[in-house]
Tab-separated table of C-alpha atoms and ligand atoms in Angstrom:
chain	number	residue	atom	x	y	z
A	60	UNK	CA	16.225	-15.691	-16.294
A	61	UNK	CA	13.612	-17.292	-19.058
A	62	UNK	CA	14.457	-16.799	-22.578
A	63	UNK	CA	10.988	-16.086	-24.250
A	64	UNK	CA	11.213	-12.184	-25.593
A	65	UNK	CA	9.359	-9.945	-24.283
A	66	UNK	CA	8.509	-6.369	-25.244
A	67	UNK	CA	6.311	-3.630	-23.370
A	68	UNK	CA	3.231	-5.038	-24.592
A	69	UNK	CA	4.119	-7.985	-22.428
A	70	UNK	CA	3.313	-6.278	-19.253
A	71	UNK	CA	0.178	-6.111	-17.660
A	72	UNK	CA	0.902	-5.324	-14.358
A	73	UNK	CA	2.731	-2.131	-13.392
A	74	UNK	CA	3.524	-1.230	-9.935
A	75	UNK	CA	4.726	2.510	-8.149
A	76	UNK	CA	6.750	2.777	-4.778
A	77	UNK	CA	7.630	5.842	-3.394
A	78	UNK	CA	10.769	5.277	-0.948
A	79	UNK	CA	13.921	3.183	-2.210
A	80	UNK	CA	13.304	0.586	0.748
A	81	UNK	CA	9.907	-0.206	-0.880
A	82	UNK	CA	11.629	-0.592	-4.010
A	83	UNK	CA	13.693	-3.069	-2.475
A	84	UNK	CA	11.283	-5.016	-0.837
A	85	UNK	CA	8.901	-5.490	-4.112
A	86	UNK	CA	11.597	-6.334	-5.889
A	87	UNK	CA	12.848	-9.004	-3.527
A	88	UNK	CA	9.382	-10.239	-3.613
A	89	UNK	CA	9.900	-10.876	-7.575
A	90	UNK	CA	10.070	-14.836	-8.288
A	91	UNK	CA	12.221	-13.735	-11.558
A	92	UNK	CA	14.218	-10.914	-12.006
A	93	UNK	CA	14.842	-9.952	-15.760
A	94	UNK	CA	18.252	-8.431	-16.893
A	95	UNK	CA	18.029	-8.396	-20.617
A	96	UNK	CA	15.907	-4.553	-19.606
A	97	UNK	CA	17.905	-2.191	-21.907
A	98	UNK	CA	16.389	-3.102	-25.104
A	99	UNK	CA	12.839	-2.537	-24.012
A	100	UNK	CA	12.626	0.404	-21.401
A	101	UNK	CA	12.100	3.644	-22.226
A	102	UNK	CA	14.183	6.947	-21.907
A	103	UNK	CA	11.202	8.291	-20.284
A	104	UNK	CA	12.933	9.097	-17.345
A	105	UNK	CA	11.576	6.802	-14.860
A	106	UNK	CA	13.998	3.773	-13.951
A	107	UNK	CA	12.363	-0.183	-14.174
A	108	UNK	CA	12.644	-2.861	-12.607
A	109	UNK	CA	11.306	-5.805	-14.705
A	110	UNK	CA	10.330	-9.528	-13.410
A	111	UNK	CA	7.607	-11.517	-12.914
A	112	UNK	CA	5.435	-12.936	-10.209
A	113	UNK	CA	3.448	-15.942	-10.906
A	114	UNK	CA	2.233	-15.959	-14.410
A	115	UNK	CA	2.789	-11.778	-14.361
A	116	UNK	CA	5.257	-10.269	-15.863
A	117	UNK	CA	5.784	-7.245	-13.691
A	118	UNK	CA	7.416	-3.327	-14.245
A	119	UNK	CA	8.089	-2.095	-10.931
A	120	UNK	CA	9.166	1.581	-10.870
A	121	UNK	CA	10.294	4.377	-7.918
A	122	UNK	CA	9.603	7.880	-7.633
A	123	UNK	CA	12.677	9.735	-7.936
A	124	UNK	CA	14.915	9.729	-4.543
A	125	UNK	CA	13.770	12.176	-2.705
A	126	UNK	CA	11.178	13.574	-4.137
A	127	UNK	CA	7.326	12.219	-3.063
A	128	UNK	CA	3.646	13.419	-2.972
A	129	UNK	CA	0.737	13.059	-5.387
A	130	UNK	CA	2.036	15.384	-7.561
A	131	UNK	CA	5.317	13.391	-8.426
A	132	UNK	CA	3.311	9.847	-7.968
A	133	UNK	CA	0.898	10.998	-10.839
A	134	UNK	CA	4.125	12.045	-13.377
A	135	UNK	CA	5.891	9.010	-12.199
A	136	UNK	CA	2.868	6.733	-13.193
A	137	UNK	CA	1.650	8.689	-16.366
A	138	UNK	CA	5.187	8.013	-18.027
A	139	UNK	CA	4.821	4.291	-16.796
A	140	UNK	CA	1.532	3.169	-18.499
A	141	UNK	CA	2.295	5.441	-21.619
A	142	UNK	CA	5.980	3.446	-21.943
A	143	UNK	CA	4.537	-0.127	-20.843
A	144	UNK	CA	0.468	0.246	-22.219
A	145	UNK	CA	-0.945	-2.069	-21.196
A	146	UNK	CA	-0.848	-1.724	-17.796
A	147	UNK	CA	-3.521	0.256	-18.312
A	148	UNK	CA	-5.960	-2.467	-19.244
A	149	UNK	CA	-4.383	-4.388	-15.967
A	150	UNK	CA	-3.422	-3.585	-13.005
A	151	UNK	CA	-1.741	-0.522	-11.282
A	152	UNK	CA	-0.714	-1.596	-7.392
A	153	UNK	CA	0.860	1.137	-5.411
A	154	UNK	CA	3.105	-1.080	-2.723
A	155	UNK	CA	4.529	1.012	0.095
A	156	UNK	CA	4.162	1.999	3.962
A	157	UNK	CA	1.943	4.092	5.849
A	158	UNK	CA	0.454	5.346	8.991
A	159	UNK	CA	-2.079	3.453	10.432
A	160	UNK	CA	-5.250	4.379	12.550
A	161	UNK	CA	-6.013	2.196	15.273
A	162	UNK	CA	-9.223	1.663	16.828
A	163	UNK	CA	-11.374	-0.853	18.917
A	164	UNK	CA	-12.966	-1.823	15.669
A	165	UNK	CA	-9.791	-1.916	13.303
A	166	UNK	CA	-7.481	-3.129	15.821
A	167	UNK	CA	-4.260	-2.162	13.222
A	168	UNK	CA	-0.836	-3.319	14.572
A	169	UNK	CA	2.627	-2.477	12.936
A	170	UNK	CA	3.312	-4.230	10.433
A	171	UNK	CA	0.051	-5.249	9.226
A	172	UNK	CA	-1.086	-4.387	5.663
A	173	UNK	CA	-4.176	-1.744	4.615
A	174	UNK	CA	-5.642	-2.542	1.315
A	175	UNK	CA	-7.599	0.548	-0.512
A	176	UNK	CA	-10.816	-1.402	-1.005
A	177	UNK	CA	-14.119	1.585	-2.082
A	178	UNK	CA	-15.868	1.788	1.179
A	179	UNK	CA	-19.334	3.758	1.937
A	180	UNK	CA	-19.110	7.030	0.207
A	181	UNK	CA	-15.256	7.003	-1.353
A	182	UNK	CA	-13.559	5.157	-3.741
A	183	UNK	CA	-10.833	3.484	-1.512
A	184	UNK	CA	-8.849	6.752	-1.670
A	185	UNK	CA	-9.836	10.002	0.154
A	186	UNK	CA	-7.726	13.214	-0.377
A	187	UNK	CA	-8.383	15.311	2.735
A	188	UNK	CA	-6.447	18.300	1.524
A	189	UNK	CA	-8.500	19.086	-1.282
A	190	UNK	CA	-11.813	20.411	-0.611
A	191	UNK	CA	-14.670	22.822	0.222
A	192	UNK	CA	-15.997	24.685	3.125
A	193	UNK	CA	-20.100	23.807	3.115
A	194	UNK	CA	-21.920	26.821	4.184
A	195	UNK	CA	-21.899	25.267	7.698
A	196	UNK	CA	-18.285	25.985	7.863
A	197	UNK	CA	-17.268	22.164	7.557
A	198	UNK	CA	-14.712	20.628	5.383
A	199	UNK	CA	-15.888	18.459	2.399
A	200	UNK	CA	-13.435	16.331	0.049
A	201	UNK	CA	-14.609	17.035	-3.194
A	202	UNK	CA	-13.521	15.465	-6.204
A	203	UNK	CA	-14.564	11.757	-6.181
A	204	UNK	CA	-11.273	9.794	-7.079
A	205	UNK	CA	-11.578	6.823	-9.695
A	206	UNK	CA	-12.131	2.862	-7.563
A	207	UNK	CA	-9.752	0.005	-8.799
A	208	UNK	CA	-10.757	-1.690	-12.063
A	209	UNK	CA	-13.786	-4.434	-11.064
A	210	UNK	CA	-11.662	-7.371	-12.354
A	211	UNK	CA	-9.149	-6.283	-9.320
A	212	UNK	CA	-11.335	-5.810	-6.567
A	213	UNK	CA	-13.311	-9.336	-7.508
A	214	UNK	CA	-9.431	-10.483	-7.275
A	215	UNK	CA	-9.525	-9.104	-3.480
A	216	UNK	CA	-13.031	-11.007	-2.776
A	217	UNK	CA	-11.737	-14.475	-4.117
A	218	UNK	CA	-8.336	-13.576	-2.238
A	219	UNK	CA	-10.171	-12.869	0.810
A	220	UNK	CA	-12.499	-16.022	0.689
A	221	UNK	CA	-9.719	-18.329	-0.135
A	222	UNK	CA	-7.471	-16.564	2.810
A	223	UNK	CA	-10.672	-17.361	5.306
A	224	UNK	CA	-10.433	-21.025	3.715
A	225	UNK	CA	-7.367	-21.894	3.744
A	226	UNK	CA	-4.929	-19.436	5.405
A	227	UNK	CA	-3.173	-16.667	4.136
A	228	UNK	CA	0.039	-16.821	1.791
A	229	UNK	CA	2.159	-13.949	3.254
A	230	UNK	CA	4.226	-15.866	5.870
A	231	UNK	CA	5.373	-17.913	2.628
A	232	UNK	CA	6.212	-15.104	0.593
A	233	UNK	CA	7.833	-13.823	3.438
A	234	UNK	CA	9.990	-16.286	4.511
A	235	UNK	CA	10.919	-17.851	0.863
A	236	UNK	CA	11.944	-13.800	0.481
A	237	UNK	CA	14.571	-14.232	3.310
A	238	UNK	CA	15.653	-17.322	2.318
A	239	UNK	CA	16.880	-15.914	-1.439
A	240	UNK	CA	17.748	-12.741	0.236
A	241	UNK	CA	19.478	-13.384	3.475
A	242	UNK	CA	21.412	-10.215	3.890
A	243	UNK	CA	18.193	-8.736	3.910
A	244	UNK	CA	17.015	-10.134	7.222
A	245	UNK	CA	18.791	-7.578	9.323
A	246	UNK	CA	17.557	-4.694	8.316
A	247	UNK	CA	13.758	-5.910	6.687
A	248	UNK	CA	13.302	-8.528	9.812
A	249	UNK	CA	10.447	-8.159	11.672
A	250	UNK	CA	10.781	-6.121	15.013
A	251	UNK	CA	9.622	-7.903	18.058
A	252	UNK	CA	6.211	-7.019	18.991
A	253	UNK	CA	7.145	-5.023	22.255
A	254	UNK	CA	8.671	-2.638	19.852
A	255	UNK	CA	4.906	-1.831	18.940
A	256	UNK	CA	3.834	0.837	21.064
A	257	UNK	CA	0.715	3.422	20.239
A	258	UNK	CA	0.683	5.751	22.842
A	259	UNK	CA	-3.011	7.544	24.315
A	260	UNK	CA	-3.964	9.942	21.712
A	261	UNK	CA	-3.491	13.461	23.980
A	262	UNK	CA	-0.188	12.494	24.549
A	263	UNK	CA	2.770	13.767	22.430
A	264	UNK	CA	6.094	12.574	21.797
A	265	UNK	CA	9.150	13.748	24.023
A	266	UNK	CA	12.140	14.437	21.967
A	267	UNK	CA	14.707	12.108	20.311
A	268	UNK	CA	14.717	9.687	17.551
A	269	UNK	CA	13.008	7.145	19.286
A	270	UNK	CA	10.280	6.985	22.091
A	271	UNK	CA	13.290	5.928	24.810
A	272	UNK	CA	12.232	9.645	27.041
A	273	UNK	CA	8.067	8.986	26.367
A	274	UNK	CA	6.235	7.101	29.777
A	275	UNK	CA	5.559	4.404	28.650
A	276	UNK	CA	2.366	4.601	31.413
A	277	UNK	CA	0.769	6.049	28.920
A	278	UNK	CA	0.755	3.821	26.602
A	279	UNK	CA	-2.770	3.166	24.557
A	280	UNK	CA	-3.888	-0.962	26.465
A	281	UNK	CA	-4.612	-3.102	23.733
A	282	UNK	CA	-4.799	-7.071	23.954
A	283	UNK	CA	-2.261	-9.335	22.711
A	284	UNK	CA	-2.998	-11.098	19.825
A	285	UNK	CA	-2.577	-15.460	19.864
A	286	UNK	CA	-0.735	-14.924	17.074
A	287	UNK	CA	1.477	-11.940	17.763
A	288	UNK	CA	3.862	-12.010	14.807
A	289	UNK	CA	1.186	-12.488	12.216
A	290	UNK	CA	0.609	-10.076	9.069
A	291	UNK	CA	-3.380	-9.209	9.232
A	292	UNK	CA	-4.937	-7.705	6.067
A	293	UNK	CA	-7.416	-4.902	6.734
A	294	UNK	CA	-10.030	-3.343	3.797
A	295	UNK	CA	-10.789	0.462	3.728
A	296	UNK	CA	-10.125	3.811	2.629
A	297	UNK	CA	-6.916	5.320	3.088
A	298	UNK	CA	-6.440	9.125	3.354
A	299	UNK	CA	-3.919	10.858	1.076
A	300	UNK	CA	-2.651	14.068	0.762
A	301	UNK	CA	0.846	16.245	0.166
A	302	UNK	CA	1.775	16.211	4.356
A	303	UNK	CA	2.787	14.426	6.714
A	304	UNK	CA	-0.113	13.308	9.069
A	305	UNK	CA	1.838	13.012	12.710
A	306	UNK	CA	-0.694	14.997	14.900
A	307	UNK	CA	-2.707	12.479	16.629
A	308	UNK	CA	-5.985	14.473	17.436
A	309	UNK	CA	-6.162	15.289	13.575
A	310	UNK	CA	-5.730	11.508	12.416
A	311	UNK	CA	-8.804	10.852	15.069
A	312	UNK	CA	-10.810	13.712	13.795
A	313	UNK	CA	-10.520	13.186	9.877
A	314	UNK	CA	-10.769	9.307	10.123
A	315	UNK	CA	-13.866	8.968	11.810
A	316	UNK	CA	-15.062	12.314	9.669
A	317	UNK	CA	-14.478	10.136	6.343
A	318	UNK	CA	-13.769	6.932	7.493
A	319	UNK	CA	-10.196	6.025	6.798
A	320	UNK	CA	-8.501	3.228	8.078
A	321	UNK	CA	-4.759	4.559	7.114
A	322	UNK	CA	-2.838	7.456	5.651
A	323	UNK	CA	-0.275	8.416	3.138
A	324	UNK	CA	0.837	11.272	0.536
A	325	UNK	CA	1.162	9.380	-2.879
A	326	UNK	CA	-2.112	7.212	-3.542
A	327	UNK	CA	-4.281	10.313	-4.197
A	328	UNK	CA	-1.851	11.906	-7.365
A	329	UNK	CA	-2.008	8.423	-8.997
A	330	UNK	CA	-6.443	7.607	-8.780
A	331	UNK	CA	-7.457	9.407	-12.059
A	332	UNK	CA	-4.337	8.304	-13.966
A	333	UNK	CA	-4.378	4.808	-13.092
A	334	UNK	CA	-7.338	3.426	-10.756
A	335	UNK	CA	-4.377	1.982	-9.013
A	336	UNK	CA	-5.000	-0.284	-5.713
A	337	UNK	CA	-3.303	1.324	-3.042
A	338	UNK	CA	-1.224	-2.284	-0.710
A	339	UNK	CA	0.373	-0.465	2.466
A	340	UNK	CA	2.439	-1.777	5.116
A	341	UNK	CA	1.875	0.192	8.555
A	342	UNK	CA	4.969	1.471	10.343
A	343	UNK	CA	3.846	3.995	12.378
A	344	UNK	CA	0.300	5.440	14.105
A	345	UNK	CA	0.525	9.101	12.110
A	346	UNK	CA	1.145	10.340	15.331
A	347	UNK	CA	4.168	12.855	16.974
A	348	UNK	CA	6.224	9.117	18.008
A	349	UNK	CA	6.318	7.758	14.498
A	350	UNK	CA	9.767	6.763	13.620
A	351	UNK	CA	11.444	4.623	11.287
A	352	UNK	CA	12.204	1.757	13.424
A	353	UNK	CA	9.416	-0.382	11.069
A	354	UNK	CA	9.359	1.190	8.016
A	355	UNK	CA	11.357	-1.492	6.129
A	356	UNK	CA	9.634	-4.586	7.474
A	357	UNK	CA	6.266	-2.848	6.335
A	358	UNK	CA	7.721	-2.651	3.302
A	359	UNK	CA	8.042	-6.120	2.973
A	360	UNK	CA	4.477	-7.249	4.614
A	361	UNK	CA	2.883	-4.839	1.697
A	362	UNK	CA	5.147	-6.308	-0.924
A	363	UNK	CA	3.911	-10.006	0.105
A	364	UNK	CA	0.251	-8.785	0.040
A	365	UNK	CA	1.084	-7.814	-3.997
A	366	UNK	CA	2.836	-11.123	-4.586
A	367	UNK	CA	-0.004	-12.926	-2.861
A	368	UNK	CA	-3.230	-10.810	-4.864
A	369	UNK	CA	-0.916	-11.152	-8.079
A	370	UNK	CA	-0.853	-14.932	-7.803
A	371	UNK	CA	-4.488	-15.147	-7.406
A	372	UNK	CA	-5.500	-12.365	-10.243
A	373	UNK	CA	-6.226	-13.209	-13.585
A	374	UNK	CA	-5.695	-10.855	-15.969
A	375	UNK	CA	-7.422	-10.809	-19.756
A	376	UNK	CA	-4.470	-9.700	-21.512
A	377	UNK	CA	-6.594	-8.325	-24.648
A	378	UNK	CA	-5.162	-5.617	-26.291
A	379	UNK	CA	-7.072	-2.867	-27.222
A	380	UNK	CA	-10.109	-3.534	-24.285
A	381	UNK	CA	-10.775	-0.563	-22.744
A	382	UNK	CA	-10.790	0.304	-18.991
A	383	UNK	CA	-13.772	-0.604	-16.696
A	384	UNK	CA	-15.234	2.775	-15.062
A	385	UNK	CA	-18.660	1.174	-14.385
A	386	UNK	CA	-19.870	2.020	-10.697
A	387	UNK	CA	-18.805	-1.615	-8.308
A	388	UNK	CA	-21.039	-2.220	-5.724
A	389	UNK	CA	-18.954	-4.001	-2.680
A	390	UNK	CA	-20.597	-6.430	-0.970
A	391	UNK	CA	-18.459	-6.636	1.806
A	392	UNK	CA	-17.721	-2.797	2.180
A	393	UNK	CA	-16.425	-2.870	6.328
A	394	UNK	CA	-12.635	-2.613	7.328
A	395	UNK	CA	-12.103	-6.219	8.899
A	396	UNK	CA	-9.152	-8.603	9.284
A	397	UNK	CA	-8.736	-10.528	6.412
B	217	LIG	ZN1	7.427	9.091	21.574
């Protein structure tokens, strides 16, 4: 614990998990953990978690157990930024699991990480339960949700470039995490890679808690990777939206309708609040055989993502600047391994 006082103007970077096991995970990730907390946080109802990471200091928060959505994400992250306010002029992350949507071109494995980086017509977040039917009788999203600040997604670019260069970070943060944490490995380990099954779209999940009664004949062919057990970073959208996306034909149709690469139900409640960047660790294939067999390892592979784009951002840390809202243009706008 460092002895330099801090207050809540001393944070600039804020960042919302939904599920406890998230919670857990980014605060693992922490390389300090503050305890002198009760004479700064506010009775605003949410509980903190305060540390730092790098040069950051960092106020990590939780939605309350059991509850989750974009309704409860936006309350959750309103009261954070108007208790700690300056992570408004920073940087929001949102650090927590999802379903991912594999393809030929995003070939996304479990545990990997999806990054909500503004690609062709959205913003890096699409909510595809809120909407209009055109006259043609076709869904449209409507109501364009805010990108990431400009300083954070020039953050991703350098983090991407230097990740090309010179490797990337997360099996570090990763394994220093164990290390500190031991008693963590059993239940946030990594599950072997045969434990990563996405079955053929058409077919649907048997019955149980696991996939032991599904054939596994019909499991989607897919080629193994040289490196098998290694975290791969992929850029997109990511759908959001107050259900549960486990129907497999309905992942396929509204991800190649607006081009998402993963979903989840909080990212979407926080966007006009906070321009938050959405970090998610995939545990399942938002199909009918999702299950919660990777949920907590994904947890930790988003959690190392934040550590590793915290470490390389560089925050201003002027009080009083206001937000950026200017249009980015993205050079680099596909989905790829990063
Ligand atoms: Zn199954």
């Amino acid at each position: 614990m460092s002895s330099h006082r801090r207050d809540v103007y001393s944070y600039w970077v804020g960042i919302i998990c939904a599920l406890p096991e998230e919670l857990t995970a980014m605060t693992a990730m922490l390389d300090e953990t503050y305890t002198e907390t009760d004479d700064i946080v506010q009775q605003d109802g949410n509980a903190y978690t305060l540390g730092a990471i790098g040069k950051h200091n960092v106020v990590i928060t939780c939605l309350a157990s059991g509850t989750y959505g974009t309704v409860e994400a936006a309350r959750t992250v309103d009261k954070m930024m108007s208790s700690f306010p300056n992570t408004e002029y920073g940087v929001v992350l949102m650090v927590g699991i999802c379903g991912g949507v594999w393809s030929e071109a995003v070939d996304v494995r479990l545990g990997d990480v999806v990054v909500s980086q503004p690609t062709g017509r959205h913003g890096g977040v699409v909510q595809y339960d809120f909407g209009k039917i055109d006259k043609d009788g076709q869904f449209l999203p409507t109501g364009a949700l805010s990108k990431p600040p400009r300083q954070v997604l020039t953050t991703l670019s350098k983090l991407r470039a230097d990740t090309a260069l010179h490797g990337s970070g997360l099996p570090r943060h990763v394994s220093k995490m164990f290390s500190e944490h031991s008693h963590l490995l059993t239940e946030f380990g990594r599950p072997g890679t045969e434990e990563d099954r996405l079955f053929q779209w058409h077919y649907r999940h048997q019955s149980g808690s696991t996939c032991a009664k599904c054939d596994l004949s019909l499991v989607q062919k897919r080629p193994i990777r040289p490196d098998p057990d290694a975290v791969q970073v992929w850029y997109g959208n990511i759908a959001s939206a107050n259900k549960v996306m486990k129907h497999a034909a309905d992942r396929d149709r509204i991800a190649q309708r607006e081009g998402v690469i993963a979903f989840e139900m909080e990212a979407a409640g926080l966007m006009d609040t906070a321009c938050a960047l959405v970090i998610r660790g995939v545990c399942d294939y938002a199909d009918s055989h999702k299950n919660d067999r990777w949920h907590n390892f994904a947890a930790v592979a988003a959690a190392a993502y934040a550590k590793e784009l915290l470490l390389a951002y560089r925050s201003r840390k002027m009080p009083g600047e206001k937000r950026i809202r200017e249009p980015v243009v993205i050079q680099d706008a596909g989905a790829g391994a990063g």
